[in-house]
Amino acid sequence: LNEQYRMNEKLYEFPNKAFYDNKMITKVKILPEDNIPWIKKDYPLIFYNVQGNEEIESKSKYNNDEVLSVYKCVNILMEKKVELKNIGVITFYSAQKQRLYDKFYTKEKYQELKIDTVDGFQGMEMDYIIISTVRSNPDGELGFLKSEKRLNVSLTRAKKGLIIIGDPKCLAKNCGIFRDLVLFCCSKGLLVKQLFNNDSIMKIDEILEY
């Protein structure tokens, strides 16, 4: 099987290169809504630089700064007339999932928002996906975030648009696959310090230590 029908072709560019040796081809043209201010108009992907504080709870991890950033992203998409039932939030950690639950599900208007771990999204697809990577530490420790299978699943759930939230310096420090992802987003001008802000695009030398 070498054809994919789910995703916008730009969203599939990195997964195709990283996981499928560029052997997959796209058979459909899926476009995001015109009114969402992507950094690159024809590239509905943003890596949002959030260097928060990761914390531990019952052997799991959470990052409250990323919770607030997810909340901001969801509300921006809602302002752009994206229905909540078409937005999914993926995180790698159960403690982060619980904090996202507490942030959103205590309010009636967010009940249709889908929030789950990577494993919970296996086999699913949604128009827009927001990924909370959680990890942010000076040593670049990622734990099971290094799983290429989990990263592949998380990156390939979105049909129309994808927002990745994380600390690029931490993610790129020791892990080859995340380093590749960070460098890819940076090379495309998609890694930003401020959400949907073309004036905050980051350069490679702001991220990597040589």
PDB file of C-alpha atoms in Angstrom:
ATOM      1  CA  LEU A   1       0.000   0.000   0.000  1.00  0.00           C
ATOM      2  CA  ASN A   2       1.667   3.235  -1.110  1.00  0.00           C
ATOM      3  CA  GLU A   3      -1.218   5.701  -1.396  1.00  0.00           C
ATOM      4  CA  GLN A   4      -2.653   7.937   1.321  1.00  0.00           C
ATOM      5  CA  TYR A   5      -6.086   9.558   1.086  1.00  0.00           C
ATOM      6  CA  ARG A   6      -6.401  11.174   4.529  1.00  0.00           C
ATOM      7  CA  MET A   7      -4.131  14.175   4.698  1.00  0.00           C
ATOM      8  CA  ASN A   8      -3.233  17.452   3.086  1.00  0.00           C
ATOM      9  CA  GLU A   9      -0.169  16.662   0.960  1.00  0.00           C
ATOM     10  CA  LYS A  10       2.019  19.170   2.809  1.00  0.00           C
ATOM     11  CA  LEU A  11       1.204  17.587   6.165  1.00  0.00           C
ATOM     12  CA  TYR A  12       2.382  14.266   4.812  1.00  0.00           C
ATOM     13  CA  GLU A  13       5.730  15.554   3.586  1.00  0.00           C
ATOM     14  CA  PHE A  14       7.714  14.923   6.776  1.00  0.00           C
ATOM     15  CA  PRO A  15       6.108  11.572   7.755  1.00  0.00           C
ATOM     16  CA  ASN A  16       6.619  10.336   4.196  1.00  0.00           C
ATOM     17  CA  LYS A  17      10.300  11.221   4.334  1.00  0.00           C
ATOM     18  CA  ALA A  18      10.922  10.053   7.911  1.00  0.00           C
ATOM     19  CA  PHE A  19       8.905   6.845   8.039  1.00  0.00           C
ATOM     20  CA  TYR A  20       8.142   5.704   4.483  1.00  0.00           C
ATOM     21  CA  ASP A  21      11.276   6.532   2.446  1.00  0.00           C
ATOM     22  CA  ASN A  22       9.224   8.952   0.317  1.00  0.00           C
ATOM     23  CA  LYS A  23       7.371   6.024  -1.218  1.00  0.00           C
ATOM     24  CA  MET A  24       3.860   7.203  -0.328  1.00  0.00           C
ATOM     25  CA  ILE A  25       1.866   9.251  -2.802  1.00  0.00           C
ATOM     26  CA  THR A  26      -1.146  11.474  -2.143  1.00  0.00           C
ATOM     27  CA  LYS A  27      -4.277  10.802  -4.165  1.00  0.00           C
ATOM     28  CA  VAL A  28      -6.574  13.527  -2.860  1.00  0.00           C
ATOM     29  CA  LYS A  29      -6.409  17.320  -2.477  1.00  0.00           C
ATOM     30  CA  ILE A  30      -7.464  18.289   1.045  1.00  0.00           C
ATOM     31  CA  LEU A  31      -7.355  21.993   1.888  1.00  0.00           C
ATOM     32  CA  PRO A  32      -7.751  23.842   5.209  1.00  0.00           C
ATOM     33  CA  GLU A  33     -10.220  26.688   5.640  1.00  0.00           C
ATOM     34  CA  ASP A  34      -8.988  29.880   3.966  1.00  0.00           C
ATOM     35  CA  ASN A  35      -9.375  32.142   7.004  1.00  0.00           C
ATOM     36  CA  ILE A  36      -6.819  30.394   9.259  1.00  0.00           C
ATOM     37  CA  PRO A  37      -3.618  32.497   9.236  1.00  0.00           C
ATOM     38  CA  TRP A  38      -0.977  29.814   8.700  1.00  0.00           C
ATOM     39  CA  ILE A  39       2.609  31.066   8.609  1.00  0.00           C
ATOM     40  CA  LYS A  40       2.891  29.761   5.050  1.00  0.00           C
ATOM     41  CA  LYS A  41      -0.431  30.004   3.245  1.00  0.00           C
ATOM     42  CA  ASP A  42       0.017  26.729   1.386  1.00  0.00           C
ATOM     43  CA  TYR A  43       1.508  24.855   4.367  1.00  0.00           C
ATOM     44  CA  PRO A  44      -1.037  24.221   7.178  1.00  0.00           C
ATOM     45  CA  LEU A  45       1.532  23.298   9.819  1.00  0.00           C
ATOM     46  CA  ILE A  46       2.957  25.258  12.753  1.00  0.00           C
ATOM     47  CA  PHE A  47       5.564  24.253  15.324  1.00  0.00           C
ATOM     48  CA  TYR A  48       4.845  26.552  18.266  1.00  0.00           C
ATOM     49  CA  ASN A  49       7.890  27.082  20.508  1.00  0.00           C
ATOM     50  CA  VAL A  50       6.765  26.822  24.138  1.00  0.00           C
ATOM     51  CA  GLN A  51       9.577  26.351  26.644  1.00  0.00           C
ATOM     52  CA  GLY A  52       7.479  25.587  29.685  1.00  0.00           C
ATOM     53  CA  ASN A  53       8.285  23.668  32.847  1.00  0.00           C
ATOM     54  CA  GLU A  54       7.746  19.926  32.749  1.00  0.00           C
ATOM     55  CA  GLU A  55       6.729  18.396  36.057  1.00  0.00           C
ATOM     56  CA  ILE A  56       6.259  14.833  37.247  1.00  0.00           C
ATOM     57  CA  GLU A  57       3.214  13.169  38.750  1.00  0.00           C
ATOM     58  CA  SER A  58       2.879   9.436  39.438  1.00  0.00           C
ATOM     59  CA  LYS A  59       5.668   8.621  36.955  1.00  0.00           C
ATOM     60  CA  SER A  60       3.914  10.672  34.275  1.00  0.00           C
ATOM     61  CA  LYS A  61       4.699  14.188  33.058  1.00  0.00           C
ATOM     62  CA  TYR A  62       2.744  17.393  32.600  1.00  0.00           C
ATOM     63  CA  ASN A  63       3.465  20.932  31.447  1.00  0.00           C
ATOM     64  CA  ASN A  64       1.032  23.650  32.467  1.00  0.00           C
ATOM     65  CA  ASP A  65       2.486  26.179  30.025  1.00  0.00           C
ATOM     66  CA  GLU A  66       1.591  23.843  27.178  1.00  0.00           C
ATOM     67  CA  VAL A  67      -1.921  23.391  28.599  1.00  0.00           C
ATOM     68  CA  LEU A  68      -2.426  27.148  28.337  1.00  0.00           C
ATOM     69  CA  SER A  69      -0.972  27.135  24.821  1.00  0.00           C
ATOM     70  CA  VAL A  70      -3.351  24.367  23.734  1.00  0.00           C
ATOM     71  CA  TYR A  71      -6.228  26.395  25.168  1.00  0.00           C
ATOM     72  CA  LYS A  72      -5.100  29.398  23.121  1.00  0.00           C
ATOM     73  CA  CYS A  73      -4.843  27.317  19.936  1.00  0.00           C
ATOM     74  CA  VAL A  74      -8.279  25.754  20.356  1.00  0.00           C
ATOM     75  CA  ASN A  75      -9.907  29.134  20.892  1.00  0.00           C
ATOM     76  CA  ILE A  76      -8.194  30.651  17.861  1.00  0.00           C
ATOM     77  CA  LEU A  77      -9.477  27.801  15.691  1.00  0.00           C
ATOM     78  CA  MET A  78     -12.956  28.283  17.142  1.00  0.00           C
ATOM     79  CA  GLU A  79     -12.771  32.010  16.329  1.00  0.00           C
ATOM     80  CA  LYS A  80     -11.991  30.984  12.753  1.00  0.00           C
ATOM     81  CA  LYS A  81     -15.238  28.991  12.675  1.00  0.00           C
ATOM     82  CA  VAL A  82     -13.688  25.525  13.062  1.00  0.00           C
ATOM     83  CA  GLU A  83     -16.179  23.292  14.885  1.00  0.00           C
ATOM     84  CA  LEU A  84     -14.919  21.648  18.067  1.00  0.00           C
ATOM     85  CA  LYS A  85     -15.913  18.208  16.823  1.00  0.00           C
ATOM     86  CA  ASN A  86     -13.270  18.680  14.118  1.00  0.00           C
ATOM     87  CA  ILE A  87     -10.418  19.445  16.544  1.00  0.00           C
ATOM     88  CA  GLY A  88      -8.334  16.864  18.370  1.00  0.00           C
ATOM     89  CA  VAL A  89      -5.676  17.330  21.062  1.00  0.00           C
ATOM     90  CA  ILE A  90      -2.994  14.657  21.368  1.00  0.00           C
ATOM     91  CA  THR A  91      -0.490  14.346  24.190  1.00  0.00           C
ATOM     92  CA  PHE A  92       2.065  11.679  25.041  1.00  0.00           C
ATOM     93  CA  TYR A  93       1.408  11.685  28.795  1.00  0.00           C
ATOM     94  CA  SER A  94      -1.583  10.730  30.917  1.00  0.00           C
ATOM     95  CA  ALA A  95      -0.844  13.469  33.487  1.00  0.00           C
ATOM     96  CA  GLN A  96      -0.990  16.065  30.699  1.00  0.00           C
ATOM     97  CA  LYS A  97      -4.209  14.532  29.411  1.00  0.00           C
ATOM     98  CA  GLN A  98      -5.772  14.985  32.856  1.00  0.00           C
ATOM     99  CA  ARG A  99      -4.745  18.630  33.042  1.00  0.00           C
ATOM    100  CA  LEU A 100      -6.173  19.231  29.589  1.00  0.00           C
ATOM    101  CA  TYR A 101      -9.383  17.564  30.752  1.00  0.00           C
ATOM    102  CA  ASP A 102      -9.477  19.891  33.762  1.00  0.00           C
ATOM    103  CA  LYS A 103      -8.890  22.937  31.560  1.00  0.00           C
ATOM    104  CA  PHE A 104     -11.519  22.137  28.945  1.00  0.00           C
ATOM    105  CA  TYR A 105     -14.116  19.670  30.158  1.00  0.00           C
ATOM    106  CA  THR A 106     -15.158  21.691  33.217  1.00  0.00           C
ATOM    107  CA  LYS A 107     -16.739  24.098  30.699  1.00  0.00           C
ATOM    108  CA  GLU A 108     -19.839  23.037  28.818  1.00  0.00           C
ATOM    109  CA  LYS A 109     -18.853  24.618  25.510  1.00  0.00           C
ATOM    110  CA  TYR A 110     -15.775  22.389  25.081  1.00  0.00           C
ATOM    111  CA  GLN A 111     -17.484  19.014  25.480  1.00  0.00           C
ATOM    112  CA  GLU A 112     -17.123  18.071  21.813  1.00  0.00           C
ATOM    113  CA  LEU A 113     -13.350  18.558  21.846  1.00  0.00           C
ATOM    114  CA  LYS A 114     -11.457  15.267  21.571  1.00  0.00           C
ATOM    115  CA  ILE A 115      -8.521  14.982  23.995  1.00  0.00           C
ATOM    116  CA  ASP A 116      -6.486  11.795  24.359  1.00  0.00           C
ATOM    117  CA  THR A 117      -3.057  10.199  24.416  1.00  0.00           C
ATOM    118  CA  VAL A 118      -1.331   9.049  21.241  1.00  0.00           C
ATOM    119  CA  ASP A 119      -2.512   5.493  21.842  1.00  0.00           C
ATOM    120  CA  GLY A 120      -6.087   6.737  22.190  1.00  0.00           C
ATOM    121  CA  PHE A 121      -5.896   8.393  18.762  1.00  0.00           C
ATOM    122  CA  GLN A 122      -4.616   5.266  16.998  1.00  0.00           C
ATOM    123  CA  GLY A 123      -6.728   4.715  13.879  1.00  0.00           C
ATOM    124  CA  MET A 124      -8.536   8.064  14.208  1.00  0.00           C
ATOM    125  CA  GLU A 125      -8.476  11.153  12.009  1.00  0.00           C
ATOM    126  CA  MET A 126      -9.663  14.729  12.523  1.00  0.00           C
ATOM    127  CA  ASP A 127      -9.536  17.927  10.482  1.00  0.00           C
ATOM    128  CA  TYR A 128      -7.248  19.727  12.919  1.00  0.00           C
ATOM    129  CA  ILE A 129      -4.822  18.251  15.426  1.00  0.00           C
ATOM    130  CA  ILE A 130      -2.902  19.993  18.215  1.00  0.00           C
ATOM    131  CA  ILE A 131       0.002  18.008  19.693  1.00  0.00           C
ATOM    132  CA  SER A 132       1.327  18.746  23.185  1.00  0.00           C
ATOM    133  CA  THR A 133       4.790  17.153  23.505  1.00  0.00           C
ATOM    134  CA  VAL A 134       5.185  18.133  27.216  1.00  0.00           C
ATOM    135  CA  ARG A 135       8.930  17.586  27.651  1.00  0.00           C
ATOM    136  CA  SER A 136      11.056  20.660  28.392  1.00  0.00           C
ATOM    137  CA  ASN A 137      14.346  20.202  30.226  1.00  0.00           C
ATOM    138  CA  PRO A 138      17.977  21.311  29.704  1.00  0.00           C
ATOM    139  CA  ASP A 139      19.280  17.757  29.268  1.00  0.00           C
ATOM    140  CA  GLY A 140      17.027  16.873  26.349  1.00  0.00           C
ATOM    141  CA  GLU A 141      15.557  13.900  28.200  1.00  0.00           C
ATOM    142  CA  LEU A 142      12.503  12.603  26.326  1.00  0.00           C
ATOM    143  CA  GLY A 143      11.766   9.157  27.768  1.00  0.00           C
ATOM    144  CA  PHE A 144       9.289   7.196  25.660  1.00  0.00           C
ATOM    145  CA  LEU A 145       8.697  10.305  23.540  1.00  0.00           C
ATOM    146  CA  LYS A 146      11.537   8.836  21.455  1.00  0.00           C
ATOM    147  CA  SER A 147       9.173   6.190  20.056  1.00  0.00           C
ATOM    148  CA  GLU A 148       9.079   6.676  16.300  1.00  0.00           C
ATOM    149  CA  LYS A 149       5.816   4.742  16.085  1.00  0.00           C
ATOM    150  CA  ARG A 150       4.056   7.115  18.509  1.00  0.00           C
ATOM    151  CA  LEU A 151       5.426  10.153  16.710  1.00  0.00           C
ATOM    152  CA  ASN A 152       4.266   8.754  13.374  1.00  0.00           C
ATOM    153  CA  VAL A 153       0.756   8.185  14.740  1.00  0.00           C
ATOM    154  CA  SER A 154       0.523  11.669  16.244  1.00  0.00           C
ATOM    155  CA  LEU A 155       1.732  13.419  13.079  1.00  0.00           C
ATOM    156  CA  THR A 156      -0.646  11.562  10.767  1.00  0.00           C
ATOM    157  CA  ARG A 157      -4.035  12.107  12.451  1.00  0.00           C
ATOM    158  CA  ALA A 158      -4.690  15.579  10.953  1.00  0.00           C
ATOM    159  CA  LYS A 159      -6.456  15.963   7.624  1.00  0.00           C
ATOM    160  CA  LYS A 160      -6.358  19.747   7.156  1.00  0.00           C
ATOM    161  CA  GLY A 161      -4.029  21.364   9.695  1.00  0.00           C
ATOM    162  CA  LEU A 162      -1.502  20.530  12.420  1.00  0.00           C
ATOM    163  CA  ILE A 163      -0.098  22.521  15.343  1.00  0.00           C
ATOM    164  CA  ILE A 164       2.822  21.042  17.294  1.00  0.00           C
ATOM    165  CA  ILE A 165       3.505  22.587  20.695  1.00  0.00           C
ATOM    166  CA  GLY A 166       6.853  21.957  22.326  1.00  0.00           C
ATOM    167  CA  ASP A 167      10.333  23.001  23.340  1.00  0.00           C
ATOM    168  CA  PRO A 168      12.418  22.582  20.159  1.00  0.00           C
ATOM    169  CA  LYS A 169      15.757  22.885  21.975  1.00  0.00           C
ATOM    170  CA  CYS A 170      14.867  20.023  24.298  1.00  0.00           C
ATOM    171  CA  LEU A 171      13.277  17.875  21.592  1.00  0.00           C
ATOM    172  CA  ALA A 172      16.178  18.254  19.152  1.00  0.00           C
ATOM    173  CA  LYS A 173      19.043  17.818  21.607  1.00  0.00           C
ATOM    174  CA  ASN A 174      19.424  14.022  21.808  1.00  0.00           C
ATOM    175  CA  CYS A 175      16.673  12.402  19.755  1.00  0.00           C
ATOM    176  CA  GLY A 176      17.329  11.842  16.049  1.00  0.00           C
ATOM    177  CA  ILE A 177      13.723  11.693  14.875  1.00  0.00           C
ATOM    178  CA  PHE A 178      12.636  14.785  16.823  1.00  0.00           C
ATOM    179  CA  ARG A 179      15.770  16.590  15.703  1.00  0.00           C
ATOM    180  CA  ASP A 180      14.779  15.796  12.116  1.00  0.00           C
ATOM    181  CA  LEU A 181      11.259  17.117  12.766  1.00  0.00           C
ATOM    182  CA  VAL A 182      12.510  20.353  14.342  1.00  0.00           C
ATOM    183  CA  LEU A 183      15.016  20.942  11.540  1.00  0.00           C
ATOM    184  CA  PHE A 184      12.360  20.201   8.927  1.00  0.00           C
ATOM    185  CA  CYS A 185       9.915  22.715  10.424  1.00  0.00           C
ATOM    186  CA  CYS A 186      12.691  25.276  10.812  1.00  0.00           C
ATOM    187  CA  SER A 187      13.844  24.842   7.202  1.00  0.00           C
ATOM    188  CA  LYS A 188      10.273  25.474   6.022  1.00  0.00           C
ATOM    189  CA  GLY A 189       9.901  28.604   8.165  1.00  0.00           C
ATOM    190  CA  LEU A 190       7.172  26.978  10.256  1.00  0.00           C
ATOM    191  CA  LEU A 191       8.769  27.154  13.721  1.00  0.00           C
ATOM    192  CA  VAL A 192       7.619  30.255  15.577  1.00  0.00           C
ATOM    193  CA  LYS A 193       7.921  31.926  18.962  1.00  0.00           C
ATOM    194  CA  GLN A 194       4.428  33.419  18.711  1.00  0.00           C
ATOM    195  CA  LEU A 195       1.405  31.615  17.350  1.00  0.00           C
ATOM    196  CA  PHE A 196       0.375  32.605  13.802  1.00  0.00           C
ATOM    197  CA  ASN A 197       2.997  35.375  13.805  1.00  0.00           C
ATOM    198  CA  ASN A 198       5.177  35.614  10.691  1.00  0.00           C
ATOM    199  CA  ASP A 199       7.562  37.995  12.449  1.00  0.00           C
ATOM    200  CA  SER A 200       8.542  35.402  15.069  1.00  0.00           C
ATOM    201  CA  ILE A 201       9.941  32.655  12.818  1.00  0.00           C
ATOM    202  CA  MET A 202      12.946  30.971  14.476  1.00  0.00           C
ATOM    203  CA  LYS A 203      16.294  30.244  12.825  1.00  0.00           C
ATOM    204  CA  ILE A 204      18.272  27.037  13.238  1.00  0.00           C
ATOM    205  CA  ASP A 205      21.027  28.714  15.265  1.00  0.00           C
ATOM    206  CA  GLU A 206      18.431  29.727  17.863  1.00  0.00           C
ATOM    207  CA  ILE A 207      17.621  26.077  18.481  1.00  0.00           C
ATOM    208  CA  LEU A 208      20.657  23.870  18.037  1.00  0.00           C
ATOM    209  CA  GLU A 209      23.854  23.773  20.046  1.00  0.00           C
ATOM    210  CA  TYR A 210      26.971  23.109  17.984  1.00  0.00           C
TER     211      TYR A 210
END
